[in-house]
Coordinates of C-alpha atoms (C1' of nucleotides) in Angstrom, one line a residue:
Chain A
M11 CA -59.6 -231.0 -43.8
M12 CA -58.9 -232.1 -47.4
E13 CA -62.4 -231.8 -48.3
L14 CA -62.4 -228.2 -47.1
E15 CA -59.1 -227.3 -48.8
L16 CA -59.9 -228.8 -52.2
P17 CA -62.7 -226.4 -52.9
K18 CA -60.4 -223.6 -51.9
M19 CA -57.8 -224.8 -54.2
H20 CA -60.3 -225.2 -56.9
Q21 CA -61.6 -221.7 -56.3
S22 CA -58.1 -220.3 -56.3
Q23 CA -57.5 -221.9 -59.6
Q24 CA -60.7 -220.4 -61.0
D25 CA -59.7 -217.0 -59.6
M26 CA -56.3 -217.4 -61.2
D27 CA -57.8 -218.2 -64.6
L28 CA -60.2 -215.4 -64.3
I29 CA -57.3 -213.0 -63.5
D30 CA -55.5 -214.3 -66.4
I31 CA -58.4 -213.7 -68.7
L32 CA -58.8 -210.2 -67.4
W33 CA -55.2 -209.5 -67.7
R34 CA -55.2 -210.7 -71.3
Q35 CA -58.1 -208.5 -72.0
D36 CA -56.3 -205.5 -70.5
I37 CA -53.0 -206.0 -72.1
D38 CA -53.9 -203.5 -74.7
L39 CA -54.6 -201.0 -72.0
G40 CA -51.1 -201.4 -70.6
A41 CA -52.0 -203.4 -67.6
G42 CA -49.2 -205.5 -66.3
R43 CA -49.6 -208.9 -65.0
E44 CA -48.4 -207.7 -61.6
V45 CA -51.4 -205.5 -61.4
F46 CA -53.4 -208.6 -60.6
D47 CA -51.1 -210.8 -58.6
F48 CA -47.4 -211.4 -58.3
S49 CA -47.8 -214.9 -57.3
Y50 CA -49.1 -215.9 -60.7
R51 CA -46.2 -214.8 -62.8
Q52 CA -44.8 -218.2 -63.2
K53 CA -48.1 -219.5 -64.2
E54 CA -48.4 -216.8 -66.7
V55 CA -45.2 -217.8 -68.4
Q56 CA -46.4 -221.3 -68.6
L57 CA -49.7 -220.1 -70.0
Q58 CA -48.0 -218.1 -72.6
R59 CA -46.0 -221.0 -73.8
Q60 CA -49.1 -223.1 -73.9
K61 CA -51.0 -220.5 -75.7
K62 CA -48.3 -220.2 -78.3
L63 CA -48.4 -223.9 -78.9
E64 CA -52.1 -223.8 -79.2
E65 CA -52.0 -220.9 -81.6
E66 CA -49.5 -222.7 -83.8
K67 CA -51.6 -225.8 -83.8
R68 CA -54.7 -223.8 -84.6
Q69 CA -53.0 -222.0 -87.5
Q70 CA -51.7 -225.2 -88.8
I71 CA -55.2 -226.7 -88.8
V72 CA -56.5 -223.6 -90.4
R73 CA -54.0 -223.9 -93.2
E74 CA -54.8 -227.5 -93.7
Q75 CA -58.5 -226.6 -93.9
E76 CA -57.8 -223.9 -96.4
K77 CA -55.9 -226.2 -98.6
A78 CA -58.6 -228.7 -98.4
L79 CA -61.3 -226.2 -99.2
L80 CA -59.3 -224.6 -102.0
A81 CA -58.9 -227.9 -103.5
Q82 CA -62.6 -228.2 -103.6
L83 CA -63.2 -224.8 -105.2
Q84 CA -62.6 -223.8 -108.7
L85 CA -62.0 -220.3 -110.0
D86 CA -64.7 -218.8 -111.9
E87 CA -62.9 -217.2 -114.8
E88 CA -65.7 -214.8 -115.6
T89 CA -66.2 -213.4 -112.2
G90 CA -62.9 -214.1 -110.7
E91 CA -64.5 -215.7 -107.8
F92 CA -63.9 -219.0 -106.3
V93 CA -66.9 -221.1 -106.5
P94 CA -67.4 -224.5 -105.0
R95 CA -67.4 -227.5 -107.2
L96 CA -70.9 -228.9 -107.4
T97 CA -70.5 -232.0 -105.5
P98 CA -72.6 -232.7 -102.4
T99 CA -69.5 -233.5 -100.3
N100 CA -67.8 -230.4 -101.4
N101 CA -70.8 -228.3 -100.6
A102 CA -71.1 -229.8 -97.2
L103 CA -67.4 -229.3 -96.6
T104 CA -67.5 -225.8 -97.8
Q105 CA -70.3 -224.8 -95.6
A106 CA -68.6 -226.4 -92.7
N107 CA -65.4 -224.6 -93.3
T108 CA -66.9 -221.3 -94.0
A109 CA -69.3 -221.2 -91.2
P110 CA -67.7 -218.3 -89.4
V111 CA -67.8 -216.2 -92.5
E112 CA -71.3 -217.2 -93.2
I113 CA -72.4 -215.9 -90.0
T114 CA -71.3 -212.4 -90.8
Q115 CA -72.4 -212.4 -94.4
N116 CA -75.5 -214.6 -94.5
V117 CA -77.9 -211.8 -94.2
A118 CA -76.5 -209.9 -97.0
F119 CA -76.1 -212.8 -99.3
T120 CA -79.3 -214.6 -98.6
E121 CA -81.7 -211.9 -98.2
E122 CA -80.5 -210.1 -101.3
D123 CA -79.9 -211.9 -104.5
G124 CA -78.9 -208.7 -106.2
D125 CA -75.4 -207.6 -106.4
A126 CA -75.9 -204.2 -104.7
M127 CA -75.9 -204.0 -100.9
S128 CA -78.7 -202.5 -99.2
F129 CA -78.4 -199.4 -97.2
D130 CA -78.8 -201.3 -94.0
E131 CA -76.0 -203.6 -95.0
C132 CA -73.8 -200.7 -95.8
M133 CA -74.7 -199.1 -92.6
E134 CA -74.0 -202.2 -90.6
L135 CA -70.8 -202.8 -92.4
L136 CA -69.6 -199.3 -92.1
A137 CA -70.6 -199.1 -88.5
E138 CA -68.7 -202.2 -87.8
T139 CA -65.8 -201.5 -90.1
F140 CA -65.2 -197.8 -89.8
P141 CA -65.6 -196.7 -86.3
L142 CA -63.1 -193.9 -86.9
V143 CA -63.7 -192.3 -90.3
E144 CA -64.2 -188.7 -91.0
P145 CA -65.8 -188.0 -94.3
A146 CA -65.2 -184.4 -94.0
E147 CA -61.6 -185.1 -94.4
P148 CA -60.1 -185.8 -97.8
A149 CA -61.1 -189.1 -99.1
P150 CA -59.4 -191.8 -97.0
P151 CA -56.7 -193.6 -98.8
C152 CA -57.5 -197.0 -99.7
L153 CA -55.7 -200.1 -98.9
G154 CA -52.4 -199.7 -100.4
P155 CA -51.3 -201.4 -103.5
S156 CA -49.3 -203.6 -101.4
I157 CA -52.4 -205.2 -100.1
P158 CA -52.9 -208.3 -102.1
P159 CA -56.3 -209.1 -103.3
C160 CA -57.8 -211.9 -101.5
T161 CA -57.6 -215.1 -103.4
D162 CA -57.9 -217.4 -100.6
N163 CA -61.5 -218.3 -100.9
T164 CA -61.3 -221.1 -98.5
H165 CA -61.1 -219.0 -95.5
L166 CA -61.6 -215.7 -97.3
M167 CA -59.5 -213.2 -95.4
M168 CA -58.8 -214.2 -91.9
P169 CA -57.8 -211.4 -89.7
G170 CA -54.2 -212.5 -89.6
E171 CA -54.0 -212.6 -93.3
M172 CA -56.2 -209.7 -94.3
P173 CA -55.0 -206.2 -94.9
M174 CA -55.9 -204.2 -91.9
L175 CA -57.0 -200.8 -92.8
T176 CA -56.4 -199.5 -89.4
Q177 CA -52.8 -200.5 -89.7
N178 CA -52.3 -199.1 -93.1
P179 CA -50.0 -196.1 -92.9
L180 CA -52.1 -194.5 -95.6
M181 CA -55.1 -194.6 -93.5
P182 CA -56.2 -191.1 -92.8
G183 CA -56.2 -189.5 -89.4
P184 CA -59.0 -189.6 -86.9
M185 CA -62.4 -189.4 -88.4
D186 CA -64.2 -189.9 -85.2
Q187 CA -66.7 -187.2 -85.6
T188 CA -68.1 -188.2 -88.9
W189 CA -68.3 -191.8 -88.0
M190 CA -69.9 -191.0 -84.7
D191 CA -72.4 -189.2 -86.7
L192 CA -72.9 -192.1 -89.0
Q193 CA -73.3 -194.5 -86.2
H194 CA -75.6 -192.0 -84.6
C195 CA -77.6 -192.3 -87.7
L196 CA -77.6 -196.0 -87.2
N197 CA -78.8 -195.5 -83.7
I198 CA -81.6 -193.4 -85.0
Q199 CA -82.7 -196.1 -87.2
E200 CA -82.6 -198.6 -84.4
I201 CA -84.5 -196.3 -82.2
L202 CA -87.1 -195.7 -84.8
D203 CA -87.4 -199.4 -85.4
M204 CA -87.5 -200.3 -81.8
S205 CA -89.6 -197.5 -80.4
G206 CA -92.6 -198.3 -82.5
Y207 CA -93.3 -194.8 -83.6
V208 CA -95.7 -195.9 -86.1
N209 CA -97.5 -198.8 -84.5
T210 CA -97.3 -197.2 -81.1
A211 CA -96.4 -200.6 -79.7
Q212 CA -95.2 -198.8 -76.6
P213 CA -97.4 -195.8 -76.3
A214 CA -97.2 -195.5 -72.6
N215 CA -93.5 -195.2 -72.4
V216 CA -93.4 -192.9 -75.3
Q217 CA -96.0 -190.7 -73.8
E218 CA -94.4 -190.6 -70.4
S219 CA -91.0 -189.9 -71.7
N220 CA -92.0 -187.3 -74.1
Y221 CA -94.9 -185.7 -72.5
S222 CA -93.1 -182.8 -71.0
Q223 CA -91.5 -182.0 -74.3
Y224 CA -94.6 -181.0 -76.1
L225 CA -97.1 -180.2 -73.5
P226 CA -95.6 -176.8 -72.7
K227 CA -96.6 -175.7 -76.1
L228 CA -100.2 -176.1 -75.1
S229 CA -99.6 -173.4 -72.7
D230 CA -99.5 -171.0 -75.6
V231 CA -103.2 -171.0 -75.7
T232 CA -103.7 -170.6 -72.0
T233 CA -105.5 -167.4 -71.2
G234 CA -103.9 -166.7 -67.9
T235 CA -102.0 -167.9 -65.0
T236 CA -104.6 -167.7 -62.5
D237 CA -105.0 -170.7 -60.3
M238 CA -108.6 -169.9 -59.6
C239 CA -111.3 -170.3 -62.1
P240 CA -112.3 -167.0 -63.7
P241 CA -115.9 -166.3 -64.3
K242 CA -115.4 -166.9 -68.0
F243 CA -114.0 -170.3 -67.1
M244 CA -117.0 -171.0 -65.0
N245 CA -119.4 -170.0 -67.5
T246 CA -117.8 -172.0 -70.2
Y247 CA -117.6 -174.9 -67.9
N248 CA -121.2 -174.7 -67.3
E249 CA -122.0 -174.7 -71.0
A250 CA -119.6 -177.5 -71.6
F251 CA -120.9 -179.5 -68.8
S252 CA -124.4 -179.1 -70.0
N253 CA -123.3 -180.4 -73.3
V254 CA -121.8 -183.4 -71.6
N255 CA -124.9 -184.1 -69.9
Q256 CA -126.7 -184.1 -73.2
M257 CA -124.2 -186.5 -74.7
N258 CA -125.3 -189.5 -73.0
L259 CA -121.8 -190.2 -71.9
K260 CA -120.8 -191.4 -75.3
T261 CA -117.2 -190.8 -76.1
P262 CA -117.6 -190.2 -79.8
D263 CA -120.1 -187.5 -79.0
L264 CA -117.8 -186.1 -76.5
N265 CA -115.1 -185.9 -79.1
E266 CA -117.4 -184.1 -81.4
S267 CA -118.7 -181.7 -78.9
F268 CA -115.3 -180.8 -77.5
G269 CA -112.5 -179.9 -79.7
T270 CA -109.1 -180.7 -78.6
D271 CA -108.0 -177.2 -78.0
E272 CA -111.3 -176.1 -77.0
F273 CA -111.6 -178.7 -74.3
C274 CA -108.1 -178.2 -72.9
D275 CA -108.4 -174.5 -73.0
I276 CA -111.7 -174.4 -71.5
F277 CA -111.2 -176.7 -68.6
Y278 CA -107.5 -176.7 -67.9
P279 CA -106.0 -173.5 -68.9
D280 CA -103.4 -173.6 -66.3
L281 CA -102.9 -177.3 -65.8
E282 CA -101.6 -178.5 -69.0
P283 CA -97.9 -178.4 -68.2
K284 CA -98.6 -180.7 -65.4
V285 CA -100.0 -183.5 -67.4
N286 CA -96.7 -185.3 -67.8
N287 CA -96.8 -186.1 -64.2
A288 CA -99.7 -188.3 -64.9
S289 CA -101.8 -186.4 -62.6
L290 CA -104.6 -185.2 -64.7
P291 CA -106.7 -182.6 -63.2
C292 CA -109.7 -184.8 -63.4
E293 CA -108.2 -187.7 -61.6
G294 CA -107.9 -188.4 -58.0
G295 CA -107.3 -185.6 -55.7
N296 CA -107.1 -183.1 -58.5
T297 CA -110.5 -184.0 -59.6
D298 CA -111.8 -183.3 -56.2
G299 CA -109.8 -180.3 -55.9
Q300 CA -110.7 -178.5 -59.1
L301 CA -113.4 -180.1 -61.0
D302 CA -115.3 -180.7 -57.9
E303 CA -115.0 -177.1 -57.1
L304 CA -116.2 -176.2 -60.5
S305 CA -119.1 -178.6 -60.5
N306 CA -120.0 -177.8 -57.0
A307 CA -120.0 -174.2 -57.7
S308 CA -122.3 -174.2 -60.7
L309 CA -123.3 -177.6 -61.9
L310 CA -123.8 -180.7 -59.9
K311 CA -124.3 -179.2 -56.6
P312 CA -123.8 -182.1 -54.2
M313 CA -126.6 -182.9 -51.9
D314 CA -126.4 -181.1 -48.6
L315 CA -128.4 -183.3 -46.5
H316 CA -127.1 -182.0 -43.2
S317 CA -129.3 -179.1 -43.0
L318 CA -131.8 -180.7 -40.9
S319 CA -135.1 -179.1 -40.2
P320 CA -137.4 -181.3 -38.3
G321 CA -140.8 -180.7 -39.4
N322 CA -144.2 -180.8 -37.9
F323 CA -146.3 -183.8 -38.5
S324 CA -149.6 -182.4 -37.6
T325 CA -152.4 -183.1 -39.8
E326 CA -153.0 -179.5 -40.8
K327 CA -149.4 -179.3 -42.0
N328 CA -150.1 -182.3 -44.3
E329 CA -152.6 -180.2 -46.1
D330 CA -150.0 -177.5 -46.4
M331 CA -147.6 -180.0 -47.9
A332 CA -150.1 -180.9 -50.5
E333 CA -150.2 -177.3 -51.4
F334 CA -146.4 -177.1 -51.6
P335 CA -145.2 -180.3 -53.2
D336 CA -141.7 -179.1 -53.4
S337 CA -141.4 -178.5 -49.7
D338 CA -140.2 -181.8 -48.5
S339 CA -137.0 -182.6 -50.0
G340 CA -134.1 -182.5 -47.6
L341 CA -132.5 -185.4 -49.5
S342 CA -132.2 -184.1 -52.9
L343 CA -129.2 -182.5 -54.1
D344 CA -131.3 -179.9 -55.8
A345 CA -133.6 -179.1 -53.0
S346 CA -132.5 -177.3 -50.0
P347 CA -133.5 -179.0 -46.8
N348 CA -133.7 -175.6 -45.2
M349 CA -136.5 -174.7 -47.5
S350 CA -138.1 -178.0 -47.9
S351 CA -139.4 -179.3 -44.7
P352 CA -143.1 -179.0 -44.0
G353 CA -142.5 -176.6 -41.3
K354 CA -140.2 -174.6 -43.5
S355 CA -142.7 -174.4 -46.1
L356 CA -145.2 -173.0 -43.7
H357 CA -142.9 -170.4 -42.4
S358 CA -141.3 -169.3 -45.6
D359 CA -144.0 -168.2 -47.9
G360 CA -142.8 -167.4 -51.4
C361 CA -139.9 -169.7 -51.3
V362 CA -141.6 -172.4 -53.3
G363 CA -140.4 -171.3 -56.7
F364 CA -136.8 -170.9 -55.7
S365 CA -134.4 -172.3 -58.2
D366 CA -131.8 -174.9 -57.3
S367 CA -129.1 -172.4 -57.5
D368 CA -130.9 -170.3 -55.0
M369 CA -131.2 -173.3 -52.8
D370 CA -127.5 -173.9 -53.2
E371 CA -126.8 -170.3 -52.3
L372 CA -128.8 -170.7 -49.2
E373 CA -127.0 -173.9 -48.3
S374 CA -123.6 -172.3 -48.7
G375 CA -124.6 -169.4 -46.6
S376 CA -126.2 -171.5 -43.9
G377 CA -123.0 -172.7 -42.6
G378 CA -123.3 -176.3 -43.7
T379 CA -123.7 -179.3 -41.7
E380 CA -122.4 -178.4 -38.4
S381 CA -124.4 -175.3 -37.9
D382 CA -127.5 -177.2 -38.8
Y383 CA -126.7 -180.0 -36.5
A384 CA -126.2 -177.4 -33.8
D385 CA -129.8 -176.4 -34.4
M386 CA -131.0 -179.9 -34.7
L387 CA -129.4 -181.8 -32.0
P388 CA -130.7 -179.8 -29.1
L389 CA -134.1 -180.3 -30.4
L390 CA -133.6 -184.0 -30.1
F391 CA -131.8 -184.4 -26.9
Q392 CA -132.6 -181.4 -24.7
S393 CA -135.5 -183.3 -23.4
D394 CA -137.2 -186.6 -23.7
S395 CA -140.4 -185.0 -24.2
P396 CA -143.0 -186.7 -26.3
Q397 CA -143.0 -186.5 -30.0
Q398 CA -145.3 -183.5 -30.2
S399 CA -142.9 -181.5 -28.1
L400 CA -140.1 -182.4 -30.3
L401 CA -142.0 -181.4 -33.4
E402 CA -143.1 -178.2 -31.9
N403 CA -139.6 -177.3 -31.0
S404 CA -138.6 -178.1 -34.5
G405 CA -141.1 -175.7 -35.8
I406 CA -139.8 -172.9 -33.7
N407 CA -136.3 -173.4 -34.7
L408 CA -137.3 -173.6 -38.3
A409 CA -139.0 -170.3 -38.0
Q410 CA -135.9 -168.8 -36.5
E411 CA -133.8 -170.3 -39.2
D412 CA -136.0 -168.9 -41.9
N413 CA -135.7 -165.4 -40.5
V414 CA -132.0 -165.6 -40.9
K415 CA -131.9 -167.2 -44.3
Q416 CA -134.8 -165.6 -46.0
P417 CA -133.0 -162.3 -46.8
K418 CA -130.2 -164.1 -48.5
T419 CA -132.6 -166.0 -50.6
D420 CA -134.4 -162.8 -51.6
Q421 CA -131.1 -161.3 -52.4
A422 CA -130.1 -164.2 -54.6
E423 CA -133.4 -164.2 -56.4
A424 CA -133.4 -160.5 -56.9
S425 CA -130.0 -160.5 -58.4
G426 CA -131.1 -163.0 -60.9
Y427 CA -128.1 -165.0 -60.0
S428 CA -129.6 -168.2 -61.2
K429 CA -132.8 -168.7 -63.0
P430 CA -134.3 -172.1 -62.4
P431 CA -134.2 -174.3 -65.4
F432 CA -137.5 -175.7 -66.2
T433 CA -136.2 -179.2 -66.4
K434 CA -134.4 -179.0 -63.1
D435 CA -137.4 -177.6 -61.5
K436 CA -139.5 -180.4 -62.7
Q437 CA -136.9 -182.9 -61.6
K438 CA -136.8 -181.2 -58.2
K439 CA -140.5 -181.5 -57.9
R440 CA -140.2 -185.2 -58.9
S441 CA -137.6 -185.9 -56.3
E442 CA -139.6 -184.0 -53.7
A443 CA -142.6 -186.0 -54.6
R444 CA -140.6 -189.2 -54.1
L445 CA -139.4 -187.9 -50.8
T446 CA -142.9 -187.0 -49.9
R447 CA -143.9 -190.6 -50.1
D448 CA -141.4 -191.4 -47.4
E449 CA -142.7 -188.6 -45.4
E450 CA -146.2 -189.8 -45.9
R451 CA -145.3 -193.3 -44.9
A452 CA -143.5 -191.9 -41.8
R453 CA -146.5 -189.9 -41.0
S454 CA -148.9 -192.7 -41.5
L455 CA -146.8 -194.8 -39.1
K456 CA -146.4 -191.9 -36.8
V457 CA -142.7 -191.8 -36.9
P458 CA -141.7 -188.9 -34.8
F459 CA -138.7 -187.9 -36.9
T460 CA -138.3 -186.0 -40.1
V461 CA -136.8 -187.7 -43.1
D462 CA -133.9 -185.3 -42.9
L463 CA -133.2 -186.2 -39.4
I464 CA -133.5 -189.9 -40.1
I465 CA -131.1 -189.7 -43.0
N466 CA -128.6 -187.3 -41.9
L467 CA -128.0 -188.0 -38.3
P468 CA -124.7 -189.7 -37.4
V469 CA -125.1 -193.3 -36.6
D470 CA -124.5 -192.8 -33.0
D471 CA -127.0 -190.0 -32.7
F472 CA -129.4 -191.9 -34.8
N473 CA -129.2 -194.9 -32.6
S474 CA -129.6 -192.7 -29.5
M475 CA -132.6 -191.1 -31.0
M476 CA -134.1 -194.4 -31.9
A477 CA -133.4 -195.7 -28.4
K478 CA -135.1 -192.7 -26.8
H479 CA -138.3 -193.4 -28.7
Q480 CA -140.0 -196.7 -28.5
L481 CA -140.9 -197.6 -32.1
N482 CA -142.6 -200.6 -33.2
E483 CA -141.2 -202.9 -35.9
A484 CA -143.0 -201.2 -38.8
Q485 CA -141.7 -197.8 -37.6
L486 CA -138.2 -199.2 -37.2
A487 CA -138.2 -200.8 -40.6
L488 CA -139.5 -197.7 -42.2
V489 CA -137.0 -195.5 -40.5
R490 CA -134.1 -197.7 -41.5
D491 CA -135.4 -197.9 -45.1
I492 CA -135.7 -194.1 -45.2
R493 CA -132.2 -193.8 -43.9
R494 CA -130.9 -196.4 -46.3
R495 CA -132.6 -194.9 -49.3
G496 CA -131.5 -191.4 -48.4
K497 CA -127.9 -192.4 -48.0
N498 CA -128.0 -194.4 -51.1
K499 CA -129.5 -191.5 -53.0
V500 CA -126.6 -189.3 -52.0
A501 CA -124.2 -192.0 -52.9
A502 CA -125.8 -192.4 -56.3
Q503 CA -125.6 -188.7 -57.0
N504 CA -122.0 -188.6 -55.9
C505 CA -121.3 -191.7 -58.0
R506 CA -122.8 -190.1 -61.0
K507 CA -120.9 -186.9 -60.5
R508 CA -117.7 -188.8 -60.3
K509 CA -118.6 -190.7 -63.4
M510 CA -119.1 -187.5 -65.3
E511 CA -115.8 -186.2 -64.0
N512 CA -114.1 -189.3 -65.0
I513 CA -115.5 -189.0 -68.5
M514 CA -114.4 -185.5 -68.7
G515 CA -110.9 -186.4 -67.5
L516 CA -110.7 -189.2 -70.0
E517 CA -111.8 -186.8 -72.7
Y518 CA -109.0 -184.5 -71.7
Q519 CA -106.6 -187.4 -71.8
L520 CA -107.8 -188.4 -75.2
D521 CA -107.3 -184.9 -76.5
S522 CA -103.8 -184.8 -75.0
L523 CA -103.0 -188.1 -76.6
K524 CA -104.2 -187.0 -79.9
E525 CA -102.0 -184.0 -79.8
E526 CA -99.1 -186.1 -78.8
K527 CA -99.8 -188.4 -81.7
E528 CA -99.7 -185.6 -84.1
R529 CA -96.5 -184.3 -82.6
L530 CA -94.9 -187.7 -82.8
L531 CA -96.0 -188.2 -86.4
K532 CA -94.4 -184.9 -87.3
E533 CA -91.3 -185.8 -85.5
K534 CA -91.2 -189.2 -87.2
S535 CA -91.5 -187.6 -90.6
K536 CA -88.8 -185.2 -89.7
N537 CA -86.5 -188.0 -88.5
S538 CA -87.3 -190.1 -91.6
S539 CA -86.2 -187.3 -93.9
S540 CA -83.1 -186.8 -91.9
L541 CA -82.4 -190.5 -91.9
R542 CA -82.8 -190.6 -95.7
E543 CA -80.4 -187.8 -96.1
M544 CA -77.8 -189.5 -93.9
K545 CA -78.2 -192.7 -95.7
K546 CA -77.4 -191.0 -98.9
Q547 CA -74.4 -189.5 -97.4
L548 CA -73.4 -192.8 -95.9
N549 CA -73.8 -194.6 -99.2
S550 CA -71.7 -192.0 -101.1
L551 CA -69.1 -192.2 -98.4
Y552 CA -69.0 -196.0 -98.6
L553 CA -68.6 -195.9 -102.3
E554 CA -66.0 -193.2 -101.9
V555 CA -64.0 -195.4 -99.6
F556 CA -64.2 -198.3 -102.0
S557 CA -63.2 -196.2 -104.9
M558 CA -60.0 -195.5 -103.1
L559 CA -59.2 -199.1 -102.4
K560 CA -56.8 -200.4 -105.0
D561 CA -55.5 -203.9 -105.6
E562 CA -52.0 -204.8 -106.6
Q563 CA -52.7 -203.9 -110.1
G564 CA -54.1 -200.5 -109.1
K565 CA -57.6 -201.5 -109.9
P566 CA -60.3 -200.4 -107.5
Y567 CA -62.2 -202.9 -105.6
S568 CA -65.8 -203.3 -106.4
P569 CA -68.3 -202.9 -103.6
N570 CA -70.2 -205.7 -105.2
D571 CA -67.3 -208.0 -104.8
Y572 CA -65.9 -206.9 -101.5
S573 CA -67.2 -205.5 -98.3
L574 CA -65.6 -203.9 -95.4
Q575 CA -65.9 -205.5 -92.1
Q576 CA -64.7 -204.7 -88.7
T577 CA -63.5 -207.2 -86.1
S578 CA -64.1 -206.9 -82.5
D579 CA -60.7 -205.4 -81.9
G580 CA -61.5 -202.5 -84.3
S581 CA -59.5 -203.8 -87.2
V582 CA -61.1 -203.3 -90.6
F583 CA -60.8 -205.9 -93.3
L584 CA -61.7 -206.1 -96.9
V585 CA -63.7 -209.2 -97.3
P586 CA -64.6 -210.6 -100.6
R587 CA -68.2 -211.4 -101.2
I588 CA -67.6 -215.0 -102.2
K589 CA -70.2 -216.3 -99.9
K590 CA -72.8 -215.0 -102.2
T591 CA -72.0 -217.5 -104.8
L592 CA -71.7 -220.2 -102.2
V593 CA -75.2 -219.5 -101.0
K594 CA -76.5 -219.2 -104.5
S595 CA -75.0 -222.5 -105.4
N596 CA -76.8 -224.1 -102.5
Chain B
dG24 C1' -146.0 -192.4 -79.0
dT25 C1' -141.1 -192.8 -78.6
dG26 C1' -136.5 -192.0 -77.3
dA27 C1' -133.4 -189.5 -74.3
dT28 C1' -132.4 -187.9 -69.8
dT29 C1' -132.6 -187.5 -65.0
dT30 C1' -133.3 -189.3 -60.6
dG31 C1' -134.5 -192.6 -57.1
dT32 C1' -134.1 -197.2 -55.7
dC33 C1' -132.4 -201.9 -55.2
dA34 C1' -128.8 -205.4 -55.0
dT35 C1' -124.3 -206.4 -54.3
dG36 C1' -119.7 -206.0 -53.1
dA37 C1' -116.1 -203.4 -50.8
dT38 C1' -114.5 -200.7 -46.9
Chain C
dT22 C1' -120.9 -207.6 -37.5
dA23 C1' -123.1 -203.5 -38.6
dA24 C1' -122.8 -199.3 -41.0
dT25 C1' -121.6 -196.9 -44.8
dC26 C1' -120.0 -196.3 -49.4
dA27 C1' -119.7 -197.3 -54.5
dT28 C1' -121.7 -198.7 -58.5
dG29 C1' -124.4 -201.3 -62.0
dA30 C1' -129.0 -202.1 -63.2
dC31 C1' -133.6 -201.0 -63.4
dA32 C1' -137.8 -198.2 -63.3
dA33 C1' -140.4 -194.0 -63.1
dA34 C1' -141.0 -189.4 -64.4
dT35 C1' -140.3 -185.9 -67.6
dC36 C1' -139.0 -183.6 -71.8

DNA sequence: GTGATTTGTCATGAT
DNA sequence: TAATCATGACAAATC
């Protein structure tokens, strides 16, 4: 039991002491002891007595120390300051006795050998000393003549001995506002120092915090509020994207090719205000949602490999393929599978020279993957007929498909919607030539499936198809290689597309950051000028305060010899700058 | 002929 | 574990 009670008692003692401390701190606020606990009144009386005794002892010790130190100092008749006698023991004692003062004045006296205080010193001193001064008011009265000049250089002016400006009846009324402004000025300096405006040590925070403040201005150059991309936008995008393609993905080149405003205006006319949410339009979903649409619409048309058109592998069709080298893509992004299979080529005369855009138009109009699968899968699974049967059926379906799509192709071509770029056409032919090699291999091994089918069938359907046809190892290996290469080709194209979009997104971010940097630099310059002005005002105010402080003889105190300091309780003291000489002497 | 660009392919790791 | 995807690297074709 005792072991359990003792901790409780100890804890109670701690609580009591804590309450005492809190109560002492709140005396100024009018808090009564009973606010905390009635049971400790008696203890409080005892503590007060003990405290008085301690205070008396402390003051006595201080007085003794002052006497001792004073005995070790001598009055400089020229400066009127007390300077330590140059003996090692005295110096050591002086330092020891004046340590508390040194803490508050070291910076001023060690960093500056000159007599004048720096602005920062003034600001610090004023901020600490005059929390409630109003410069707009008439000049504040100084310490009254009754305030004796400090001659006690041992302890300088201890709070209990120093004239307290705040208690001076001549002290002016509230000057809260002005000193709030002055301290705000100090805060500005601190903020400027800490925020790293110049070195951008914390760019991320600054950006995030301030993004929304300046980005809206970018909207000034936006051309509209449409969420959809206008034709002009699309055209410009095409041009810009072509430039990007020619820039070899080098950022400096990108910078040169895209001006800041140009880029932003061109690509994100209606997205700029959203940037502060860290969701750039080229990143993540937005990228897919907008840039993808743009690029899909006119630039990097993604491969649509799902338009399957099983071809005919008869020998005579091989000859036809030789005549139409562009007729066997199906894998390429740029070549429409609908138009590319051997059978297709046979049944769609005049389609050889179609541009990629025309192909894309066809793809978009064809209903995409599902519809093509609907055409394809029945071919595969309606019967387990031999290969020839399958191929023949494929040819029929292709012919039917062509009848549907051909008019659209003609329409697109006739409208001149997209003229085939020569380079693209060449590349298309090249890719088709590559694909033809797989076709050739498949034909040489008598693989009963088209490359399109091999590549684009879902894995389950693909496995079913493979299971229904007994293929030897070479055929199986080739089919799987074709499928792997085809998938990888699409993946590579998507990967490159994403890479380009990322580059464009980063370019956009870079432009945004440049704009932000410019804005911050302007703001910094503005703040610096404001800060200089406030420092001037502060300095003049500081000197004005000092000019009104008079000693017993009516002489003003010199700011070089005295400084104003504020204690933690808000009291303001006039502190002589004797420490300077002490430091110098050391 | 050379450099740049595009595209396909392979290898490898991640999902 | 297999299939697929993502991506860097390389090579070939083309301009």
